[in-house]
PDB file of C-alpha atoms and ligand atoms in Angstrom:
ATOM      1  CA  MET A   1     108.335 111.766 114.864  1.00 54.00           C
ATOM      2  CA  VAL A   2     109.278 108.937 112.504  1.00 54.00           C
ATOM      3  CA  GLU A   3     112.929 109.392 111.627  1.00 66.00           C
ATOM      4  CA  LYS A   4     113.194 107.566 108.370  1.00 78.00           C
ATOM      5  CA  GLN A   5     110.273 105.823 106.777  1.00 93.00           C
ATOM      6  CA  ARG A   6     110.642 103.028 104.238  1.00 96.00           C
ATOM      7  CA  GLY A   7     108.041 102.705 101.520  1.00 98.00           C
ATOM      8  CA  VAL A   8     105.968  99.571 101.131  1.00 98.00           C
ATOM      9  CA  THR A   9     102.796  98.540  99.360  1.00 98.00           C
ATOM     10  CA  ILE A  10     100.332  96.597 101.480  1.00 98.00           C
ATOM     11  CA  TRP A  11      98.052  94.893  98.987  1.00 98.00           C
ATOM     12  CA  LEU A  12      94.775  93.590 100.392  1.00 98.00           C
ATOM     13  CA  THR A  13      93.022  91.127  98.127  1.00 98.00           C
ATOM     14  CA  GLY A  14      89.809  89.216  98.743  1.00 98.00           C
ATOM     15  CA  LEU A  15      86.137  88.913  97.924  1.00 98.00           C
ATOM     16  CA  SER A  16      83.760  91.835  98.042  1.00 98.00           C
ATOM     17  CA  GLY A  17      82.717  92.269 101.665  1.00 98.00           C
ATOM     18  CA  ALA A  18      85.702  90.330 103.004  1.00 98.00           C
ATOM     19  CA  GLY A  19      86.906  93.430 104.875  1.00 98.00           C
ATOM     20  CA  LYS A  20      89.644  95.069 102.787  1.00 98.00           C
ATOM     21  CA  THR A  21      88.407  98.651 103.088  1.00 98.00           C
ATOM     22  CA  THR A  22      87.567  98.254 106.765  1.00 98.00           C
ATOM     23  CA  ILE A  23      91.031  96.956 107.625  1.00 98.00           C
ATOM     24  CA  CYS A  24      92.703  99.678 105.529  1.00 98.00           C
ATOM     25  CA  GLN A  25      90.765 102.380 107.344  1.00 98.00           C
ATOM     26  CA  PHE A  26      91.859 100.944 110.685  1.00 98.00           C
ATOM     27  CA  LEU A  27      95.502 100.790 109.574  1.00 98.00           C
ATOM     28  CA  ASP A  28      95.346 104.263 108.066  1.00 98.00           C
ATOM     29  CA  THR A  29      94.126 105.759 111.335  1.00 97.00           C
ATOM     30  CA  LYS A  30      96.586 103.835 113.449  1.00 96.00           C
ATOM     31  CA  LEU A  31      99.652 104.530 111.342  1.00 97.00           C
ATOM     32  CA  ARG A  32      98.792 108.216 110.858  1.00 97.00           C
ATOM     33  CA  SER A  33      98.459 108.594 114.613  1.00 95.00           C
ATOM     34  CA  HIS A  34     102.093 107.466 114.788  1.00 95.00           C
ATOM     35  CA  GLU A  35     103.041 110.024 112.103  1.00 95.00           C
ATOM     36  CA  TYR A  36     103.651 107.614 109.261  1.00 97.00           C
ATOM     37  CA  GLN A  37     102.940 108.951 105.788  1.00 97.00           C
ATOM     38  CA  ILE A  38     100.205 106.902 104.192  1.00 98.00           C
ATOM     39  CA  GLU A  39      98.317 106.830 100.933  1.00 98.00           C
ATOM     40  CA  VAL A  40      95.225 104.720 100.349  1.00 98.00           C
ATOM     41  CA  LEU A  41      94.193 103.330  96.973  1.00 98.00           C
ATOM     42  CA  ASP A  42      90.725 101.849  97.352  1.00 98.00           C
ATOM     43  CA  GLY A  43      89.060 100.039  94.475  1.00 97.00           C
ATOM     44  CA  ASP A  44      85.792 101.951  94.749  1.00 96.00           C
ATOM     45  CA  VAL A  45      87.519 105.338  94.768  1.00 97.00           C
ATOM     46  CA  VAL A  46      89.953 104.458  91.976  1.00 97.00           C
ATOM     47  CA  ARG A  47      87.106 103.402  89.703  1.00 97.00           C
ATOM     48  CA  GLN A  48      85.641 106.907  90.014  1.00 97.00           C
ATOM     49  CA  ASN A  49      88.794 108.619  88.743  1.00 97.00           C
ATOM     50  CA  LEU A  50      91.975 106.788  87.695  1.00 97.00           C
ATOM     51  CA  SER A  51      90.019 103.891  86.174  1.00 97.00           C
ATOM     52  CA  LYS A  52      86.768 105.649  85.333  1.00 97.00           C
ATOM     53  CA  GLY A  53      84.955 103.891  82.490  1.00 97.00           C
ATOM     54  CA  LEU A  54      86.640 100.515  82.910  1.00 97.00           C
ATOM     55  CA  THR A  55      84.305  97.513  83.126  1.00 95.00           C
ATOM     56  CA  PHE A  56      84.571  94.318  85.153  1.00 92.00           C
ATOM     57  CA  SER A  57      85.719  92.191  82.227  1.00 92.00           C
ATOM     58  CA  LYS A  58      88.955  90.290  82.783  1.00 91.00           C
ATOM     59  CA  GLU A  59      90.882  92.701  80.537  1.00 95.00           C
ATOM     60  CA  ASP A  60      89.543  95.792  82.251  1.00 96.00           C
ATOM     61  CA  ARG A  61      90.032  94.368  85.718  1.00 95.00           C
ATOM     62  CA  ASN A  62      93.643  93.667  84.854  1.00 95.00           C
ATOM     63  CA  GLU A  63      94.007  97.158  83.432  1.00 97.00           C
ATOM     64  CA  ASN A  64      92.559  98.567  86.647  1.00 97.00           C
ATOM     65  CA  ILE A  65      94.975  96.560  88.779  1.00 97.00           C
ATOM     66  CA  ARG A  66      97.978  97.524  86.664  1.00 97.00           C
ATOM     67  CA  ARG A  67      97.097 101.226  86.962  1.00 98.00           C
ATOM     68  CA  ILE A  68      96.766 100.914  90.724  1.00 98.00           C
ATOM     69  CA  GLY A  69     100.024  98.967  90.816  1.00 98.00           C
ATOM     70  CA  PHE A  70     101.772 101.672  88.809  1.00 98.00           C
ATOM     71  CA  VAL A  71     100.700 104.398  91.231  1.00 98.00           C
ATOM     72  CA  ALA A  72     101.522 102.201  94.221  1.00 98.00           C
ATOM     73  CA  HIS A  73     104.994 101.661  92.781  1.00 98.00           C
ATOM     74  CA  LEU A  74     105.632 105.392  92.381  1.00 98.00           C
ATOM     75  CA  LEU A  75     104.509 106.096  95.922  1.00 98.00           C
ATOM     76  CA  THR A  76     106.405 103.162  97.429  1.00 98.00           C
ATOM     77  CA  ARG A  77     109.696 104.219  95.889  1.00 98.00           C
ATOM     78  CA  ASN A  78     109.118 107.647  97.447  1.00 97.00           C
ATOM     79  CA  ASN A  79     108.898 106.028 100.868  1.00 98.00           C
ATOM     80  CA  ILE A  80     105.159 106.186 101.338  1.00 98.00           C
ATOM     81  CA  ILE A  81     103.274 103.348 103.014  1.00 98.00           C
ATOM     82  CA  VAL A  82     100.610 102.486 100.448  1.00 98.00           C
ATOM     83  CA  LEU A  83      97.419 100.704 101.474  1.00 98.00           C
ATOM     84  CA  VAL A  84      95.661  99.087  98.531  1.00 98.00           C
ATOM     85  CA  SER A  85      92.194  97.589  98.937  1.00 98.00           C
ATOM     86  CA  VAL A  86      90.932  96.040  95.748  1.00 98.00           C
ATOM     87  CA  ILE A  87      89.445  92.613  95.002  1.00 97.00           C
ATOM     88  CA  SER A  88      92.246  91.862  92.485  1.00 97.00           C
ATOM     89  CA  PRO A  89      90.995  88.362  91.670  1.00 96.00           C
ATOM     90  CA  TYR A  90      93.767  87.204  89.344  1.00 96.00           C
ATOM     91  CA  ARG A  91      96.899  85.685  90.777  1.00 97.00           C
ATOM     92  CA  VAL A  92      99.206  86.347  87.879  1.00 96.00           C
ATOM     93  CA  ILE A  93      98.715  90.124  88.046  1.00 96.00           C
ATOM     94  CA  ARG A  94      99.212  90.222  91.806  1.00 97.00           C
ATOM     95  CA  GLU A  95     102.445  88.303  91.388  1.00 97.00           C
ATOM     96  CA  GLU A  96     103.533  90.563  88.559  1.00 96.00           C
ATOM     97  CA  LEU A  97     103.062  93.601  90.806  1.00 97.00           C
ATOM     98  CA  LYS A  98     104.853  91.966  93.706  1.00 97.00           C
ATOM     99  CA  ALA A  99     107.871  91.412  91.471  1.00 97.00           C
ATOM    100  CA  GLN A 100     107.650  94.947  90.066  1.00 97.00           C
ATOM    101  CA  ILE A 101     107.245  96.795  93.352  1.00 98.00           C
ATOM    102  CA  GLY A 102     109.483  94.623  95.520  1.00 98.00           C
ATOM    103  CA  ASP A 103     108.504  96.176  98.836  1.00 98.00           C
ATOM    104  CA  PHE A 104     105.134  94.482  98.682  1.00 98.00           C
ATOM    105  CA  ILE A 105     103.101  92.655 101.290  1.00 98.00           C
ATOM    106  CA  GLU A 106     100.274  90.541  99.979  1.00 98.00           C
ATOM    107  CA  VAL A 107      97.414  90.254 102.453  1.00 98.00           C
ATOM    108  CA  TYR A 108      94.701  87.725 101.818  1.00 98.00           C
ATOM    109  CA  VAL A 109      91.545  89.073 103.415  1.00 99.00           C
ATOM    110  CA  ASN A 110      89.704  85.823 103.733  1.00 98.00           C
ATOM    111  CA  ALA A 111      86.063  85.334 104.582  1.00 98.00           C
ATOM    112  CA  PRO A 112      83.938  82.531 103.118  1.00 98.00           C
ATOM    113  CA  LEU A 113      81.664  83.542 100.273  1.00 98.00           C
ATOM    114  CA  GLU A 114      78.593  82.737 102.424  1.00 98.00           C
ATOM    115  CA  VAL A 115      79.795  85.197 105.069  1.00 98.00           C
ATOM    116  CA  CYS A 116      80.477  87.942 102.512  1.00 98.00           C
ATOM    117  CA  GLU A 117      77.098  87.315 100.958  1.00 98.00           C
ATOM    118  CA  GLN A 118      75.434  87.429 104.353  1.00 98.00           C
ATOM    119  CA  ARG A 119      77.141  90.747 105.113  1.00 98.00           C
ATOM    120  CA  ASP A 120      76.263  92.094 101.664  1.00 98.00           C
ATOM    121  CA  VAL A 121      77.591  95.510 102.701  1.00 98.00           C
ATOM    122  CA  LYS A 122      76.720  97.165  99.379  1.00 97.00           C
ATOM    123  CA  GLY A 123      73.756  94.999  98.351  1.00 98.00           C
ATOM    124  CA  LEU A 124      75.733  93.753  95.351  1.00 98.00           C
ATOM    125  CA  TYR A 125      75.473  90.011  96.074  1.00 98.00           C
ATOM    126  CA  LYS A 126      71.706  90.293  95.989  1.00 98.00           C
ATOM    127  CA  LYS A 127      71.913  92.034  92.621  1.00 98.00           C
ATOM    128  CA  ALA A 128      74.387  89.480  91.292  1.00 97.00           C
ATOM    129  CA  ARG A 129      72.170  86.568  92.379  1.00 97.00           C
ATOM    130  CA  VAL A 130      69.218  87.904  90.415  1.00 97.00           C
ATOM    131  CA  GLY A 131      71.374  88.782  87.408  1.00 96.00           C
ATOM    132  CA  GLU A 132      71.077  92.565  87.755  1.00 97.00           C
ATOM    133  CA  ILE A 133      74.867  92.735  87.648  1.00 95.00           C
ATOM    134  CA  THR A 134      77.202  90.285  85.970  1.00 95.00           C
ATOM    135  CA  ASN A 135      80.889  89.365  86.261  1.00 94.00           C
ATOM    136  CA  PHE A 136      80.611  89.543  90.035  1.00 97.00           C
ATOM    137  CA  THR A 137      83.573  87.937  91.800  1.00 97.00           C
ATOM    138  CA  GLY A 138      82.598  84.779  93.639  1.00 97.00           C
ATOM    139  CA  ILE A 139      79.258  84.490  91.825  1.00 97.00           C
ATOM    140  CA  ASP A 140      79.863  84.467  88.090  1.00 95.00           C
ATOM    141  CA  ASN A 141      83.498  85.478  88.066  1.00 95.00           C
ATOM    142  CA  LEU A 142      86.561  83.699  89.388  1.00 95.00           C
ATOM    143  CA  TYR A 143      88.582  84.583  92.494  1.00 97.00           C
ATOM    144  CA  GLU A 144      92.013  82.973  92.567  1.00 98.00           C
ATOM    145  CA  ILE A 145      93.073  82.634  96.200  1.00 98.00           C
ATOM    146  CA  PRO A 146      96.641  83.650  97.042  1.00 98.00           C
ATOM    147  CA  LEU A 147      98.858  80.573  97.316  1.00 96.00           C
ATOM    148  CA  ASN A 148     101.447  82.080  99.603  1.00 96.00           C
ATOM    149  CA  PRO A 149     100.204  85.353 101.091  1.00 98.00           C
ATOM    150  CA  ASP A 150     102.455  87.240 103.500  1.00 98.00           C
ATOM    151  CA  VAL A 151      99.505  87.673 105.859  1.00 98.00           C
ATOM    152  CA  GLU A 152      96.095  86.037 105.993  1.00 98.00           C
ATOM    153  CA  CYS A 153      93.232  87.709 107.860  1.00 98.00           C
ATOM    154  CA  LYS A 154      90.315  85.431 108.603  1.00 98.00           C
ATOM    155  CA  THR A 155      87.708  88.088 109.081  1.00 98.00           C
ATOM    156  CA  ASP A 156      84.905  85.693 109.961  1.00 98.00           C
ATOM    157  CA  GLN A 157      86.916  84.636 113.026  1.00 98.00           C
ATOM    158  CA  GLU A 158      88.861  87.770 114.006  1.00 98.00           C
ATOM    159  CA  SER A 159      87.935  91.252 115.157  1.00 98.00           C
ATOM    160  CA  ILE A 160      88.906  94.137 112.890  1.00 98.00           C
ATOM    161  CA  ALA A 161      91.690  95.056 115.330  1.00 97.00           C
ATOM    162  CA  GLU A 162      93.039  91.485 115.351  1.00 97.00           C
ATOM    163  CA  SER A 163      93.103  91.368 111.552  1.00 98.00           C
ATOM    164  CA  ALA A 164      94.791  94.759 111.325  1.00 98.00           C
ATOM    165  CA  ASN A 165      97.310  93.858 114.014  1.00 97.00           C
ATOM    166  CA  LYS A 166      98.447  90.826 112.049  1.00 97.00           C
ATOM    167  CA  ILE A 167      99.469  93.249 109.304  1.00 98.00           C
ATOM    168  CA  LEU A 168     101.132  95.626 111.758  1.00 97.00           C
ATOM    169  CA  ASN A 169     103.090  92.703 113.182  1.00 97.00           C
ATOM    170  CA  LYS A 170     104.304  91.788 109.704  1.00 97.00           C
ATOM    171  CA  LEU A 171     105.303  95.398 108.996  1.00 97.00           C
ATOM    172  CA  GLU A 172     107.265  95.486 112.217  1.00 96.00           C
ATOM    173  CA  GLU A 173     108.856  92.078 111.569  1.00 96.00           C
ATOM    174  CA  LEU A 174     110.057  93.252 108.156  1.00 97.00           C
ATOM    175  CA  GLY A 175     111.358  96.538 109.553  1.00 95.00           C
ATOM    176  CA  TYR A 176     108.912  98.909 107.864  1.00 97.00           C
ATOM    177  CA  ILE A 177     107.586 100.296 111.136  1.00 96.00           C
ATOM    178  CA  ASN A 178     108.788 100.611 114.689  1.00 92.00           C
ATOM    179  CA  PRO A 179     106.956  98.773 117.456  1.00 89.00           C
ATOM    180  CA  LEU A 180     103.782 100.757 117.995  1.00 78.00           C
ATOM    181  CA  LEU A 181     103.682 100.178 121.746  1.00 63.00           C
ATOM    182  CA  LEU A 182     100.066  99.146 121.899  1.00 59.00           C
ATOM    183  CA  PRO A 183      99.162  96.401 124.383  1.00 51.00           C
ATOM    184  CA  GLN A 184      97.022  94.466 121.911  1.00 52.00           C
ATOM    185  CA  PHE A 185      99.669  94.924 119.270  1.00 49.00           C
ATOM    186  CA  HIS A 186     102.294  93.265 121.423  1.00 48.00           C
ATOM    187  CA  ASN A 187     100.127  90.474 122.676  1.00 47.00           C
ATOM    188  CA  TYR A 188      98.818  89.428 119.340  1.00 49.00           C
ATOM    189  CA  SER A 189     100.335  86.512 117.413  1.00 48.00           C
ATOM    190  CA  ARG A 190     103.195  86.169 119.860  1.00 41.00           C
ATOM    191  CA  ILE A 191     101.352  84.002 122.275  1.00 37.00           C
TER     192      ILE A 191
HETATM  193  N1  LIG B 201      88.038  91.161 111.076  1.00 64.66           N
HETATM  194  C1  LIG B 201      87.364  91.964 110.231  1.00 64.66           C
HETATM  195  N2  LIG B 201      88.049  92.714 109.347  1.00 64.66           N
HETATM  196  C2  LIG B 201      87.396  93.491 108.459  1.00 64.66           C
HETATM  197  N3  LIG B 201      86.053  93.611 108.372  1.00 64.66           N
HETATM  198  C3  LIG B 201      85.313  92.894 109.252  1.00 64.66           C
HETATM  199  C4  LIG B 201      85.930  92.049 110.198  1.00 64.66           C
HETATM  200  N4  LIG B 201      84.965  91.474 110.922  1.00 64.66           N
HETATM  201  C5  LIG B 201      83.802  91.928 110.440  1.00 64.66           C
HETATM  202  N5  LIG B 201      83.990  92.799 109.429  1.00 64.66           N
HETATM  203  C6  LIG B 201      82.914  93.492 108.677  1.00 64.66           C
HETATM  204  O1  LIG B 201      82.915  93.041 107.322  1.00 64.66           O
HETATM  205  C7  LIG B 201      82.499  94.090 106.439  1.00 64.66           C
HETATM  206  C8  LIG B 201      83.583  94.264 105.382  1.00 64.66           C
HETATM  207  O2  LIG B 201      83.206  95.262 104.448  1.00 64.66           O
HETATM  208  P1  LIG B 201      84.263  96.040 103.540  1.00 64.66           P
HETATM  209  O3  LIG B 201      83.529  97.141 102.843  1.00 64.66           O
HETATM  210  O4  LIG B 201      85.457  96.406 104.342  1.00 64.66           O
HETATM  211  O5  LIG B 201      84.664  94.918 102.482  1.00 64.66           O
HETATM  212  P2  LIG B 201      85.598  95.043 101.188  1.00 64.66           P
HETATM  213  O6  LIG B 201      86.489  93.850 101.212  1.00 64.66           O
HETATM  214  O7  LIG B 201      86.238  96.386 101.136  1.00 64.66           O
HETATM  215  O8  LIG B 201      84.555  94.867  99.993  1.00 64.66           O
HETATM  216  P3  LIG B 201      84.562  95.502  98.493  1.00 64.66           P
HETATM  217  O9  LIG B 201      85.514  94.684  97.687  1.00 64.66           O
HETATM  218  O10 LIG B 201      83.143  95.335  98.032  1.00 64.66           O
HETATM  219  O11 LIG B 201      84.949  96.942  98.599  1.00 64.66           O
HETATM  220  C9  LIG B 201      82.288  95.322 107.295  1.00 64.66           C
HETATM  221  O12 LIG B 201      80.911  95.436 107.578  1.00 64.66           O
HETATM  222  C10 LIG B 201      83.094  95.003 108.567  1.00 64.66           C
HETATM  223  O13 LIG B 201      82.604  95.669 109.714  1.00 64.66           O
HETATM  224 MG1  LIG B 202      86.145  97.956  99.747  1.00 64.66          MG
END
């Protein structure tokens, strides 16, 4: 049983298909198995409820991110570990939320555009290329890369477990979680 859990928002930003949702699912499973209390705010899910009706214009994207940030803040101050997976392309808003929430780990989920487009998990790059959808990040909308992320996952070079373990290492280093006693967890990034 976890004795006393500290809240933190783990904010995964990156292009569509970079791996944000995949890494969050891995972390969710792992942390829950160690009895941490977790909440997940995923961009796709949020846009079906909390942000229903918002578009992908700059204003609406920022509105979406601020709403997610507001909920993440409430949860974090109640000692929940919050996993956020949302493209969040604009630097200034991410930095605003970091300052607001405080207990905030920015994770840059980094895969080159060509790799994301090759993966095309949802078929959206194909649609964006032929103009069926517009304002698509990386194609006809800007993505501002994090200048100083707390963690960077290079998902074209790492396994899902390696990417997730980088984040677990950071959580442990900052005292948000206890060592999870997994062999791969201890070997990774300390060698
Ligand atoms: N190290 C890795 N971490 C995460 N995903 C990886 C990694 N290596 C390969 N992948 C693959 O990359 C894809 C990432 O898709 P995913 O839906 O997680 O992206 P996303 O960033 O959530 O995109 P979106 O913004 O559209 O929701 C998956 O098919 C996943 O299996
Ligand atoms: Mg996703």
